[in-house]
Tab-separated table of C-alpha atoms and ligand atoms in Angstrom:
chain	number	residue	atom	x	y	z
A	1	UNK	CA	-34.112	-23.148	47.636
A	2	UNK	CA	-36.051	-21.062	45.196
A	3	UNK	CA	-35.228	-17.543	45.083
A	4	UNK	CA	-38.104	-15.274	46.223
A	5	UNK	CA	-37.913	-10.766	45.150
A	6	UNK	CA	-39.841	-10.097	48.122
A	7	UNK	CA	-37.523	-11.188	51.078
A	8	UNK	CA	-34.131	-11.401	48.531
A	9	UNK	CA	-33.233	-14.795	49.248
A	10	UNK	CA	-30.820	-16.182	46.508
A	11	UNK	CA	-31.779	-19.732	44.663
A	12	UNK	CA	-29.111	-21.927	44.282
A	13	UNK	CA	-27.881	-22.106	40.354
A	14	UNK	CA	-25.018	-24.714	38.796
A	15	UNK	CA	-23.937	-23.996	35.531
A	16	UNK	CA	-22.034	-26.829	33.881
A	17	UNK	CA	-18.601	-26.288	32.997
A	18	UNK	CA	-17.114	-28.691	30.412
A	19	UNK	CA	-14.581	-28.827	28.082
A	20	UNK	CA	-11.884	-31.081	26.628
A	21	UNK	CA	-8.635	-31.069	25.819
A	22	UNK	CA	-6.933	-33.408	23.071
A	23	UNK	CA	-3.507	-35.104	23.123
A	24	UNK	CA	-1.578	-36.163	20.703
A	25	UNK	CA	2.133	-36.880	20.934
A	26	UNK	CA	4.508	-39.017	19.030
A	27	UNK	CA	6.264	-42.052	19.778
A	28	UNK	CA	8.856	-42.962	17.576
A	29	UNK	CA	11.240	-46.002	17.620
A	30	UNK	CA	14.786	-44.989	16.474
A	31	UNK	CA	18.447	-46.068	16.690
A	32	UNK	CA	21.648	-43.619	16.542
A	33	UNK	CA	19.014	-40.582	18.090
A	34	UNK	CA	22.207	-38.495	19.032
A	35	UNK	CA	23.829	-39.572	15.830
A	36	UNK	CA	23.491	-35.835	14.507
A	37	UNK	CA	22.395	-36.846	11.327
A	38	UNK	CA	19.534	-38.416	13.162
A	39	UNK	CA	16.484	-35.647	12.600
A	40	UNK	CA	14.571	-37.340	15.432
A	41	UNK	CA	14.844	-34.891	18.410
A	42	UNK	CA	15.289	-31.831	16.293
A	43	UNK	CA	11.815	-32.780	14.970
A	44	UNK	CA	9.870	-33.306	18.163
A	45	UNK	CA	11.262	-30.236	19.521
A	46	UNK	CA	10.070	-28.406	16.191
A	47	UNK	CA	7.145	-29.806	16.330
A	48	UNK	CA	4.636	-26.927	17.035
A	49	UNK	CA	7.343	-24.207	16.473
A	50	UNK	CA	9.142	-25.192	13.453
A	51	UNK	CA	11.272	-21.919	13.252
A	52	UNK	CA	11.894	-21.106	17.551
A	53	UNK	CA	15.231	-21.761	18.583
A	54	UNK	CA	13.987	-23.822	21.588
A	55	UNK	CA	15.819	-23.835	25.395
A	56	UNK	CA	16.499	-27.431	26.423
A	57	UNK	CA	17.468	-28.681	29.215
A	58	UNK	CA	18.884	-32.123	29.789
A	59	UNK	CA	18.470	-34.927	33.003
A	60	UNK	CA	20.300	-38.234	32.403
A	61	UNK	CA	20.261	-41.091	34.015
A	62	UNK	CA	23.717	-41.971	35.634
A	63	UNK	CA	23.688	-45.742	35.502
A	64	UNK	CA	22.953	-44.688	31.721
A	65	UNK	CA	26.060	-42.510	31.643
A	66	UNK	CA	27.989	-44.847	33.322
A	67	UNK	CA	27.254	-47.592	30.816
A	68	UNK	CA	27.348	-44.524	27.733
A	69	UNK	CA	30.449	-42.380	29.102
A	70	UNK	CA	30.198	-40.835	25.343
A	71	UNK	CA	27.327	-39.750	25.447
A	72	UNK	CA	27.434	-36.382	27.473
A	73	UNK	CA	29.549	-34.879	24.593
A	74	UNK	CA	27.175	-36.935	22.368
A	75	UNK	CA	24.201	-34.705	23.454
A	76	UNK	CA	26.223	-31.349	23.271
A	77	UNK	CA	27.470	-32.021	19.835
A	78	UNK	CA	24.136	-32.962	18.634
A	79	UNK	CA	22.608	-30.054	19.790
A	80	UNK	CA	25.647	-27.500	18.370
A	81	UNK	CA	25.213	-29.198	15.009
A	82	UNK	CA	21.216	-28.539	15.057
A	83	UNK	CA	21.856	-24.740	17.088
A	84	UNK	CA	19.218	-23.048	14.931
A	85	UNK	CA	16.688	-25.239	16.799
A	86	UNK	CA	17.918	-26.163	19.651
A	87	UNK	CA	19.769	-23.799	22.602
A	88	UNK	CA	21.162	-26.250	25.449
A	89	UNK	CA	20.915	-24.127	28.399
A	90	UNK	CA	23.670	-25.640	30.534
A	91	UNK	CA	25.599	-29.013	30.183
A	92	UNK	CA	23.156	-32.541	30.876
A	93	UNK	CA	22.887	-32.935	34.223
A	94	UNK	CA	23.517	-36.627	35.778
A	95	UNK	CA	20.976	-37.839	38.031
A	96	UNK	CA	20.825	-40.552	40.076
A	97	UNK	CA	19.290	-44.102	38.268
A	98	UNK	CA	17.000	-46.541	39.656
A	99	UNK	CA	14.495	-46.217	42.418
A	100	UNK	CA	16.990	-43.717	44.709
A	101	UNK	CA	16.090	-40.583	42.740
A	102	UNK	CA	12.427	-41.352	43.250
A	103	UNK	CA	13.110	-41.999	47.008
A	104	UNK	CA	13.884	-38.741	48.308
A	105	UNK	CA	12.319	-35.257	47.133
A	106	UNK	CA	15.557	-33.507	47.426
A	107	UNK	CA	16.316	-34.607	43.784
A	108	UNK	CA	12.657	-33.349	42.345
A	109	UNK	CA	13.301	-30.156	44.470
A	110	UNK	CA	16.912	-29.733	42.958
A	111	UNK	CA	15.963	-29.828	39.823
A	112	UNK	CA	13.385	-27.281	40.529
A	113	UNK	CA	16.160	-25.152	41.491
A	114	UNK	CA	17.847	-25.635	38.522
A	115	UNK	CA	14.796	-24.951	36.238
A	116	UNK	CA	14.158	-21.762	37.928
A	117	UNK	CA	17.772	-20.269	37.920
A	118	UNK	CA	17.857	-21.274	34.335
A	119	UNK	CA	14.703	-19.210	33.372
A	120	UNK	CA	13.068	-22.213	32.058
A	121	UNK	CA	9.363	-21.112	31.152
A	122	UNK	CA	6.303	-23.393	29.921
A	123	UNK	CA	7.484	-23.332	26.600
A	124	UNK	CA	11.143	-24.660	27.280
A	125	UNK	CA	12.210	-28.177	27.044
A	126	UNK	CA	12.340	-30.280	29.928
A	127	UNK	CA	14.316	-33.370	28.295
A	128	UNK	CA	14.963	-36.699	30.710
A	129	UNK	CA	17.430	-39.216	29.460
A	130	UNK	CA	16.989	-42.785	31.349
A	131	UNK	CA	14.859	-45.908	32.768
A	132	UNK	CA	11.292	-45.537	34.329
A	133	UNK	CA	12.460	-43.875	37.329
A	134	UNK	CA	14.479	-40.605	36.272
A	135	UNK	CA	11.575	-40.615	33.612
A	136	UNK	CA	8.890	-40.717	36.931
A	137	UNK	CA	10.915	-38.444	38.718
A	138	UNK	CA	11.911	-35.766	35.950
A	139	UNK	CA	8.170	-35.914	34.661
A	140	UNK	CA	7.176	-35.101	37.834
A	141	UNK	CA	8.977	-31.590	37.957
A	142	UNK	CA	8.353	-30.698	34.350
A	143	UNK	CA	4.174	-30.979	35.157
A	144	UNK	CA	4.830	-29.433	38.282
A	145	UNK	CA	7.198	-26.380	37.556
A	146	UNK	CA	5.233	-23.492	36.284
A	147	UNK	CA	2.265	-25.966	36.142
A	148	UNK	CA	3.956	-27.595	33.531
A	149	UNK	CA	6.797	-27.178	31.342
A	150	UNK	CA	7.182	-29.456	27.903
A	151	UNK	CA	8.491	-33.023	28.676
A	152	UNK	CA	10.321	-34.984	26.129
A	153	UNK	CA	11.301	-38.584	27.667
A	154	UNK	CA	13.781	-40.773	26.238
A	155	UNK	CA	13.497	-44.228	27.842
A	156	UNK	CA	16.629	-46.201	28.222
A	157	UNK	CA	15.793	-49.515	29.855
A	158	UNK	CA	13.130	-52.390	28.197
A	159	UNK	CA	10.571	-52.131	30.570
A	160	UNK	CA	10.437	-48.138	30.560
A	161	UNK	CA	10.154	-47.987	26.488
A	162	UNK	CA	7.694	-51.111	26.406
A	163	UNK	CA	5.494	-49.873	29.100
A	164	UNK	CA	6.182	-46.887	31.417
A	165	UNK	CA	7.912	-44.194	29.240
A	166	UNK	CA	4.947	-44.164	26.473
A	167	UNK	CA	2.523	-44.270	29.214
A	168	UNK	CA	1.190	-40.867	30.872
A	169	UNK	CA	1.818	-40.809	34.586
A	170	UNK	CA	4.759	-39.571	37.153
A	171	UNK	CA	5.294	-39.646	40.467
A	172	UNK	CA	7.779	-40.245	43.324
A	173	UNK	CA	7.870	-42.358	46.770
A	174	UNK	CA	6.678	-40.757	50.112
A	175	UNK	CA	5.847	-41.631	53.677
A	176	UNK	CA	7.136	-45.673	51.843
A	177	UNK	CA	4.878	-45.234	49.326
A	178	UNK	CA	5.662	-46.293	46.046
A	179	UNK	CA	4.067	-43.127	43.678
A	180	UNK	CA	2.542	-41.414	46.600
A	181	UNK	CA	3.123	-37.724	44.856
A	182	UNK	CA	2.763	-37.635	41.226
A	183	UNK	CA	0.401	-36.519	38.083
A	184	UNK	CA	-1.354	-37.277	35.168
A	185	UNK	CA	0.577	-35.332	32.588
A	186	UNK	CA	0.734	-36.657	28.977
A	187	UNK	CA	4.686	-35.885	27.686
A	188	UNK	CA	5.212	-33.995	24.380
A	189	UNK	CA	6.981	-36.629	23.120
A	190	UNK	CA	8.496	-40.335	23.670
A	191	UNK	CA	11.956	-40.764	21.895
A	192	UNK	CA	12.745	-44.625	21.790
A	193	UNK	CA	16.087	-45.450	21.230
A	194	UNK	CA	17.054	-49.375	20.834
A	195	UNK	CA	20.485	-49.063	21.045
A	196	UNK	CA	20.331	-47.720	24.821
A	197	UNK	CA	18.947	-51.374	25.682
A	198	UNK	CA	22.063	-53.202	24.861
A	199	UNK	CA	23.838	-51.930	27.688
A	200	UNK	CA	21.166	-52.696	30.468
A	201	UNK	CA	22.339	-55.189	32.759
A	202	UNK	CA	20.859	-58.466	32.322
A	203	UNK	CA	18.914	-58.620	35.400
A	204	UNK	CA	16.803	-55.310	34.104
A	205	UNK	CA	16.338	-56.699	30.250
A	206	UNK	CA	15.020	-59.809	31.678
A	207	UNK	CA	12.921	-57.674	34.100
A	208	UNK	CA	11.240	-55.185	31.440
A	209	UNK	CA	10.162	-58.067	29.686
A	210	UNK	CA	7.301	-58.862	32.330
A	211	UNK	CA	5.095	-56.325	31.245
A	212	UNK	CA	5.143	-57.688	27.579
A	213	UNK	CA	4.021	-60.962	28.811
A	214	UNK	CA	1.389	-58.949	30.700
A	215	UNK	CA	-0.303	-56.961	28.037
A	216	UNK	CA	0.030	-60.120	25.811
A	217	UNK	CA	-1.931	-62.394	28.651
A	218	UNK	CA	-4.819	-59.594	29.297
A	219	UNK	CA	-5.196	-58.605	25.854
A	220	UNK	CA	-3.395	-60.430	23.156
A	221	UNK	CA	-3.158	-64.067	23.416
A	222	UNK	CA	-1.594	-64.035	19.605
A	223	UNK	CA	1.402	-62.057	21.215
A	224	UNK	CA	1.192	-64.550	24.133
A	225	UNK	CA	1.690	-67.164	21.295
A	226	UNK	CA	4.938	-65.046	19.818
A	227	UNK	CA	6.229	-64.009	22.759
A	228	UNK	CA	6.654	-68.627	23.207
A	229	UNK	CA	7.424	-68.847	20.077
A	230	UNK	CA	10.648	-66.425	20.304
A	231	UNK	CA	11.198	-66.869	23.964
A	232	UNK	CA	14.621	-68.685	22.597
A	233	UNK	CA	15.708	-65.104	21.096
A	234	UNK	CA	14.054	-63.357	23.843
A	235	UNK	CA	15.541	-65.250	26.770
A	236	UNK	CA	19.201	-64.540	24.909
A	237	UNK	CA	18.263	-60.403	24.131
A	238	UNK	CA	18.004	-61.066	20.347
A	239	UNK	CA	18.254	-57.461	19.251
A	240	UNK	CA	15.246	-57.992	16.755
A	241	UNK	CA	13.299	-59.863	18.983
A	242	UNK	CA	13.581	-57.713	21.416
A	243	UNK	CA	12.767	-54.671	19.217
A	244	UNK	CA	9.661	-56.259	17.978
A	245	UNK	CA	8.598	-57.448	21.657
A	246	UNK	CA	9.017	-53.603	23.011
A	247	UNK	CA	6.891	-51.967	19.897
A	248	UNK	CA	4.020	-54.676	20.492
A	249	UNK	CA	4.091	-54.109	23.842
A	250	UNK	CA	4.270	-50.185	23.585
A	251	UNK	CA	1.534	-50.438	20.574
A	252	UNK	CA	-1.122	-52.156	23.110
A	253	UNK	CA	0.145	-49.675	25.934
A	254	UNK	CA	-0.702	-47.167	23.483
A	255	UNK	CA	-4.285	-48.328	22.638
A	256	UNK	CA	-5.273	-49.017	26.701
A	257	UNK	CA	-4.786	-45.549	27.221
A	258	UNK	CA	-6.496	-44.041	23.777
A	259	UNK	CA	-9.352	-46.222	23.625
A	260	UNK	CA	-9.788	-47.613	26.951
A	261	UNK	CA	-11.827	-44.596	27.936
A	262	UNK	CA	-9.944	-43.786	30.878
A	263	UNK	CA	-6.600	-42.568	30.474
A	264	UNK	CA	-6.007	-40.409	33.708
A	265	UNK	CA	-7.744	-43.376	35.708
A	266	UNK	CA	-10.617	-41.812	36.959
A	267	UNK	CA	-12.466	-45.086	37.365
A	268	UNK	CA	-11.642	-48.019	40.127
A	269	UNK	CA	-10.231	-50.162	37.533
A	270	UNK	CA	-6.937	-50.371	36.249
A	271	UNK	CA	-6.681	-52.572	33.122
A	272	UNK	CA	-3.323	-53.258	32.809
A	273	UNK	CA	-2.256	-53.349	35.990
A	274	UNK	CA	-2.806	-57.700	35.643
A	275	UNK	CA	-0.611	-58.874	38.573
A	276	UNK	CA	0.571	-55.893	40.074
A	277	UNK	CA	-1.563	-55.817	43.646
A	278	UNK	CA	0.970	-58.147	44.758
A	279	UNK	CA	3.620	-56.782	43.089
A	280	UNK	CA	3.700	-53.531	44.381
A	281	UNK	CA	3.900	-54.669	48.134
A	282	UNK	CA	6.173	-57.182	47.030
A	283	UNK	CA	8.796	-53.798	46.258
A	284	UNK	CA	7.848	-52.333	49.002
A	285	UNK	CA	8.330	-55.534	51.645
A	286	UNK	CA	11.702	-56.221	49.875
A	287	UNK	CA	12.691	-52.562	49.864
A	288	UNK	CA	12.684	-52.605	45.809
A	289	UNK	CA	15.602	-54.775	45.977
A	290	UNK	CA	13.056	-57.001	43.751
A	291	UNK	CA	12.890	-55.310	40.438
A	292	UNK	CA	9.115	-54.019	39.119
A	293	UNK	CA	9.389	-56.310	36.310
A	294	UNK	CA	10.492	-59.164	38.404
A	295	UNK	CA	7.606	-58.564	41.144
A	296	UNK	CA	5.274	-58.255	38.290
A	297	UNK	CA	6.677	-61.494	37.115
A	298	UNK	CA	5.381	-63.228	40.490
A	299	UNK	CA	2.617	-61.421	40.598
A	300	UNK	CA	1.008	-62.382	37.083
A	301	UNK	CA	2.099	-66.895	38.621
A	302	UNK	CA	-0.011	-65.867	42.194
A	303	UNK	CA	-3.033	-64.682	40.538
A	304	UNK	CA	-3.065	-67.145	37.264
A	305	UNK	CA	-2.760	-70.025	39.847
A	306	UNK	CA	-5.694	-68.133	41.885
A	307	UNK	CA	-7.506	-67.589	38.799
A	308	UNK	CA	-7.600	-71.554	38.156
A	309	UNK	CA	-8.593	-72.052	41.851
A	310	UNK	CA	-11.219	-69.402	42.124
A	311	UNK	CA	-12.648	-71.457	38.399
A	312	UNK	CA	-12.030	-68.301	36.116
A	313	UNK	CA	-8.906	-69.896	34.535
A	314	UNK	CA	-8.438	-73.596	32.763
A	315	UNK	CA	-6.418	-75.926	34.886
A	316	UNK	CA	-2.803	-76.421	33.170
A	317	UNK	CA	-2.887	-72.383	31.797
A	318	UNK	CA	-1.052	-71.327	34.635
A	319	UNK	CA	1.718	-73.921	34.288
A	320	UNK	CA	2.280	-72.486	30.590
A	321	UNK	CA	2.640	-69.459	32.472
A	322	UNK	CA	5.056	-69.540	34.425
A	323	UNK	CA	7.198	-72.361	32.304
A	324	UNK	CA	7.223	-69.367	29.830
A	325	UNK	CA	8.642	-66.808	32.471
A	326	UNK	CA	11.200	-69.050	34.226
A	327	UNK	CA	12.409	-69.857	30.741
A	328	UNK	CA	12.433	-65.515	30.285
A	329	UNK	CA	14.842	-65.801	33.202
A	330	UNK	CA	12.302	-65.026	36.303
A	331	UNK	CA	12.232	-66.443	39.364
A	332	UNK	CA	8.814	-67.403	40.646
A	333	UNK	CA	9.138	-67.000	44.260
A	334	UNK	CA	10.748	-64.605	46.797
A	335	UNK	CA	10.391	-65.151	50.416
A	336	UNK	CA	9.060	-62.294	51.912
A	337	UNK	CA	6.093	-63.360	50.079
A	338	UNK	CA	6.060	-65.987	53.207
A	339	UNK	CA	5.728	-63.020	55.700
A	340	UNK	CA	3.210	-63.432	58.267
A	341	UNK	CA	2.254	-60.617	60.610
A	342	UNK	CA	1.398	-60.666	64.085
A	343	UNK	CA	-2.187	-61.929	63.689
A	344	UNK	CA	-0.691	-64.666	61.339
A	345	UNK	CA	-1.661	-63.192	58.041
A	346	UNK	CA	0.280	-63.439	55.434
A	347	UNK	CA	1.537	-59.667	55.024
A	348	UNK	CA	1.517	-59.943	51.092
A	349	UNK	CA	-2.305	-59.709	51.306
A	350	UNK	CA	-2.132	-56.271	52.746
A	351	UNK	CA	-1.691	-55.345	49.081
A	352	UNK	CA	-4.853	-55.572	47.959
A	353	UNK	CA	-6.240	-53.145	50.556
A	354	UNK	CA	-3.281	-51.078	49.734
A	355	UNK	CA	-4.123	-51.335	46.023
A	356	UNK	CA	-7.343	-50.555	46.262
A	357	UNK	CA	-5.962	-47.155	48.018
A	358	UNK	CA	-4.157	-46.124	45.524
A	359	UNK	CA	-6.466	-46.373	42.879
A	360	UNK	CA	-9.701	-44.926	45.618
A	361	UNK	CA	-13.319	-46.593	45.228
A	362	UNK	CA	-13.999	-50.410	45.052
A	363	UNK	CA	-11.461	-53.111	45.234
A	364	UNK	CA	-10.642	-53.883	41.355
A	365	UNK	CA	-7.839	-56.765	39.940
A	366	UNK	CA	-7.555	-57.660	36.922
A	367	UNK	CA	-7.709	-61.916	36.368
A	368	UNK	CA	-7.660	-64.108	33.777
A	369	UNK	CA	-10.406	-65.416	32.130
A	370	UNK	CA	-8.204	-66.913	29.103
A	371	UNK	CA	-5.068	-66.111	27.951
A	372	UNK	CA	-5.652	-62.852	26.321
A	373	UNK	CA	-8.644	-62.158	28.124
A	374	UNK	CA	-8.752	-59.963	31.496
A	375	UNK	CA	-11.663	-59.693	33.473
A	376	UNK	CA	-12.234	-57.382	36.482
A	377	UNK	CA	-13.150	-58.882	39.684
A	378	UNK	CA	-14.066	-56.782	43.232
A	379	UNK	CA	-13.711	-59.796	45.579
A	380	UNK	CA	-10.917	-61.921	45.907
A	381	UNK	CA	-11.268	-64.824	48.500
A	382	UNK	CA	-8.127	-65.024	51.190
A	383	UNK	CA	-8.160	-67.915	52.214
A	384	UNK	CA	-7.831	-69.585	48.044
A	385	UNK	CA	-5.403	-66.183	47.495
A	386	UNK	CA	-3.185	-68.187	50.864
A	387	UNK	CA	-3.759	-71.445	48.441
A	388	UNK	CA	-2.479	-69.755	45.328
A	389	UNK	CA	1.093	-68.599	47.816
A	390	UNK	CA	1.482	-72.194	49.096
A	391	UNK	CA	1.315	-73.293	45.088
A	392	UNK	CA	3.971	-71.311	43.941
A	393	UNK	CA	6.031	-71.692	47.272
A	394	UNK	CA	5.899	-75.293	46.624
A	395	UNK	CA	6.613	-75.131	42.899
A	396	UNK	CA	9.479	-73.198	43.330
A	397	UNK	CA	10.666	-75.855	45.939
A	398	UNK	CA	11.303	-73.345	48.790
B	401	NAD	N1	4.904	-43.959	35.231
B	401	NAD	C1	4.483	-45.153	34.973
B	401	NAD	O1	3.421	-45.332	34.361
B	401	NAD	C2	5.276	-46.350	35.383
B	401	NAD	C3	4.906	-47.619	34.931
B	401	NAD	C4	5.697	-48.720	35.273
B	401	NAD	C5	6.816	-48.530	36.071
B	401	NAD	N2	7.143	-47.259	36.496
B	401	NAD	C6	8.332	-47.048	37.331
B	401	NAD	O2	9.517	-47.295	36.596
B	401	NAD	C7	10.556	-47.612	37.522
B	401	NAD	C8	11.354	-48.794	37.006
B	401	NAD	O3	11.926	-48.425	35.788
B	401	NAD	P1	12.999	-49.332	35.014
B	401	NAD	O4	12.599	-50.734	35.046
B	401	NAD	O5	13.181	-48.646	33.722
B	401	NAD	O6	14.287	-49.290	35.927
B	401	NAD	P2	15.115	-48.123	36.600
B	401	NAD	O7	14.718	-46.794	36.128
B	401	NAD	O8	15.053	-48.394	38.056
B	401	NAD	O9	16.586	-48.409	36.041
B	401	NAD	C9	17.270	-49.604	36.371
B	401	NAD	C10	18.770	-49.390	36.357
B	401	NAD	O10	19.254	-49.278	35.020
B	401	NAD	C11	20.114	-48.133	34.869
B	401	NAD	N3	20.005	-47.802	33.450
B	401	NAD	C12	19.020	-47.139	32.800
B	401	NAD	N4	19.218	-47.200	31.465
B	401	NAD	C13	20.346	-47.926	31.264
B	401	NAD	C14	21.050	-48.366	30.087
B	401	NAD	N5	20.558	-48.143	28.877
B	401	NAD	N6	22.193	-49.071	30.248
B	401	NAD	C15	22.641	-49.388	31.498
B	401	NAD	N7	22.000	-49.026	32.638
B	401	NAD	C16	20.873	-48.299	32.515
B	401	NAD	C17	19.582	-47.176	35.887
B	401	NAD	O11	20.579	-46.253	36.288
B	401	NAD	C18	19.205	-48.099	37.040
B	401	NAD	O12	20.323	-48.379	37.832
B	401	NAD	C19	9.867	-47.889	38.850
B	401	NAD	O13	10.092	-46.797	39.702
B	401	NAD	C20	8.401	-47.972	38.487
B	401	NAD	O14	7.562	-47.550	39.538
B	401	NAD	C21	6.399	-46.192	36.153
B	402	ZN	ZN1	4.110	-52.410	35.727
């Protein structure tokens, strides 16, 4: 309406505000980081404030400590030896590992508690020690406390330094929602520590590596090619092989979320999130007594084998597929996959209208056009999606 002096009516007026904000933060790939020789840490903390003698405080993962019981006194006597920089406000504090700490908000609350009787302010250290869930869960209360209080993860398991821990997101389960409450808050640092890995159970090593094979099939079909060609050292935890597999994977992590021109995912479309519509429920239906990595796993066979059906995908690709997963150590088929609701749908399915939730605006997967070559589709077809389950459910014999 335009604005008129005579009877005082007021025009309406938008002024644009815009502005952006650059990140940076390093990743590095170390071994020893607590060794106290190692400058690692002491660096990242001293990155923008080489001379402040920084407050820390530390969450660790206890499946970690329970594997590492030297490392408690490990973190305390690295950060006495490097006390100029570095003032540890109280001793780490053991959290619970896996998906339990991200299951009930008492533990994001708690820590809360402890951040605000400690006097931790925006410019303190919020340090969390451990896999991709203590990393979800303690990112979530350093972006949240004071609006945000500087993060420094150190991932411990394969799958959260090859994918999750360099990546920029947090969040926790609600209402039986995986990642229901959470942010987009970039840490000030990823600290990636090789030796941690060794002491993962086998099961989780095994599972991390799905989301190597991912990245590889949507974007690299030369590390699809490697990732064959050292499955031998890979499906027996080679320690080089491994190392190599998690930097790759963490390098092409890296560049989605740099260059891909949407790194807080403000589109409909999530990249690298190849197999995962599926996967997700698949958590959920099994209460996440199926791994991430091993749901993923499935996930990527369903919609290669759909991929071929639906005529996006050369016939005999998603064989070499899933040969090269099962001989990574995945199984290829879980029954609640099977589970049919009341109207005689398959349940699984509900995933993709879940999926599509999650991420708000049109229905967006991720296929295969090639190996090494995703392409977004907004329609996938039930009835060949019910074809692709009966595939693998037959393939796997059950
Ligand atoms: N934020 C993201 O972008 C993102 C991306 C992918 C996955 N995730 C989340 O990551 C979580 C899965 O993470 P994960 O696969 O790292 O598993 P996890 O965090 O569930 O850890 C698995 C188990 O390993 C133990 N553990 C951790 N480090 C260990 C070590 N070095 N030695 C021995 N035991 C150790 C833990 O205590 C736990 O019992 C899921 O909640 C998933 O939603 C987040
Ligand atoms: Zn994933």
């Amino acid at each position: 309406m335009p604005s008129d002096a005579r009877t005082g009516e007021q025009a309406s007026t938008t002024q644009w505000q815009r502005f952006s904000v650059p990140y940076e933060f390093p990743v590095v790939f170390t071994d020893g980081l607590f060794d106290p020789e190692n400058p690692v840490l002491r660096d990242a903390l001293c990155r923008l404030e080489p001379t402040k003698r920084h407050r820390i405080i530390v969450f660790i993962d206890d499946g970690l400590t329970a594997a590492h019981p030297e490392l408690l006194a490990a973190i305390t006597a690295y950060a006495h030896r490097h006390a100029d920089v570095m003032d540890l406000v109280r001793d780490p504090i053991a959290v619970p590992g896996g998906e339990k700490i991200k299951s009930d908000l008492h533990f994001v609350e708690s820590a809360q508690q402890t951040l605000f009787e400690l006097h931790l302010d925006r410019h303190s250290f919020v340090i969390a020690i451990g896999g991709g869930a203590v990393l979800d869960a303690i990112g979530l209360v350093a972006a949240t406390t004071h609006r945000g209080v500087r993060h420094i993860r150190v991932p411990t398991t394969v799958l959260s330094q090859n994918d999750s821990g360099v990546g920029v997101k947090n969040g926790v389960n609600l209402h039986g929602v995986k990642n229901f409450v959470g942010t987009f808050a970039p840490p000030f640092a990823v600290l990636n520590d090789l030796d941690f890995v060794a002491t993962l159970p086998e099961r989780d090593k095994i599972a991390g590596m799905a989301e190597a094979v991912k990245v590889a099939l949507i974007r690299d079909a030369e590390f699809f090619s490697w990732i064959e060609r050292y499955s031998d050292d890979l499906a027996t935890f080679e320690r080089a092989a491994m190392a190599q597999m998690i930097r790759r994977c963490a390098e092409l992590h890296m560049h989605q979320i740099s260059r891909g021109g949407d790194p807080f995912e403000m589109g409909s479309a999530r990249p690298l999130d190849y197999g995962h519509w599926s996967a997700h429920k698949l958590e959920s239906l099994t209460r996440n007594h199926v791994r991430h990595g091993e749901a993923v796993a499935i996930g990527m066979a369903l919609d290669a084998r759909y991929a071929v059906l639906a005529g996006l995908l050369v016939q005999g690709e998603e064989q070499r597929i899933c040969a090269l997963l099962e001989y990574l150590g995945f199984d290829l088929w879980h029954p609640a996959l099977a589970r049919q609701g009341a109207s005689g749908e398959w349940v699984i399915l509900e995933g993709l209208s879940e999926f599509r939730e999650h991420l708000g605006g049109e229905l967006t997967i991720t296929l295969l056009a090639d190996i090494g070559v995703g392409v977004e589709v907004h329609e996938i077809d039930p009835a060949l999606m019910r074809q692709a389950l009966v595939w693998l459910r037959e393939r796997a014999g059950a």
